[in-house]
Amino acid sequence: MLTSDDLLYARHIEDRRDQIDAALNELGYDALLIHSGRPKNRLFDDQHPPFRAHAPFVAIVPLPFAEDCLLEFQAGRKPRLWFCQPQDFWHLPPADPENWWAEHFQIEPVGSASDWEPRFRNRRALAAIGDPGVLDGLGDEVAINPPELLHRLAEARTRKTAWERECLAAANRRAAGGHVAAAAAFRRGASELEIQLEYLRAVGQDQDAQPYPGIVALNEHAAVLHYQNRSADPPSKCLSFLLDAGADHHGYASDITRTWTLPEHAEFAALVNAVDLQQQRLCESMRPGANFADLHRQAHLGIAEVVRVSGLVDMSPDDMVESGVSGYFLPHGLGHFLGAQVHDVNGLVAADGEVLPPPAQHPFLRLSRNLEPGNVVTVEPGLYFIPVLLDKLRRSEHGRRVRWERVEALRPFGGIRIEDNVLVSEGDPVNLTRQAFAALE
Ligand code: GLY
Ligand code: MN
Ligand code: MN
């Protein structure tokens, strides 16, 4: 029986086929190949990092862990999937294709890439997307990753189909349960490692299936933006907990951050609430036509207002933003596109291909476009107490405007980030993350 998801996927494939047909036609190619990727061993080793298929492949077929598969598109023809199922007794070969997605492809089971590679070697008017180190075997005639074609396919991915929206919403629902379980573990005094294990258990996904390594940061570790360790030692004090972790659904990511504290830390708790209010206001601003670089400046003004009201810095928000002082407390971008990649493609380029660099003062911003219906963005303002930046601020001409005794009291809490995934629509923005948390209540 057909489900509504089956219909969404059918339309998704129809859209992708139309977009690819149009691009091939306009750029003068007869056919397009998209490779899923191949694991690469570490130097002088037979082990490799966890494998994840290339996003241009995953954005078409829901096989985020399939190795050495190849999609073949030709205008007007049902796309073909060269589906690699090695006869392997070391690893489990991929399961047989499931009908709900496989019916949209002509499936060609193969044992290895050498079964498909000779067919395409030196074929003219053929474009291929994948790792050049792997695809170079196709010979000089094949156009590997031609930029105009890559741009068109990436551009299509900036406006999510109904299927992709549902995958992103489902990835949010999965991760929200993990966040709730992780917060409970924090309140019990668990270590970072224990919290991580609790998160994965609740999400029901192994770490290798996660769209990015979760950031599990207790206390001052919350000041390390991409904190990568997970200490097995329980903390001597439970001050704060920042969790930046998502989940996967058919290759689509959620990317959610929450920050918690305990009621006895009233000053930090008030700061968390103030950042949360600013974040919700920003989420409401994710509307068609809004420029994301402008929204990023709004985020700085909002965080600067929190910094001022909390009595941390004696400057107006405008002056804090103008002078760069807000950047010491919020050194990363407001957000990015989200999809089959956590930091999804074409955030810094316009639809016509014009490069849109981030503002000079905010080089880490990953999205500078005007928003359109169908975009899915993260909204992730923060307020941190980062030792190396605070030292710089102290030495700067603005150092005397800072109430250092208050800042020092907050330093052990590390910082705050609140991150939601928001769908831009013709109407009000749809906050996939808050909807997911609300559904748990
Ligand atoms: N989790 C990475 C990010 O928020 O961009
Ligand atoms: Mn993010
Ligand atoms: Mn994140």
XYZ file of C-alpha atoms and ligand atoms in Angstrom, residues 255 336 378 380 419, ligand 2:
6
model
C 21.333 20.141 14.279
C 23.536 27.916 8.006
C 19.641 26.796 11.679
C 21.905 29.440 16.715
C 19.935 26.230 18.109
Mn 24.477 24.492 13.335
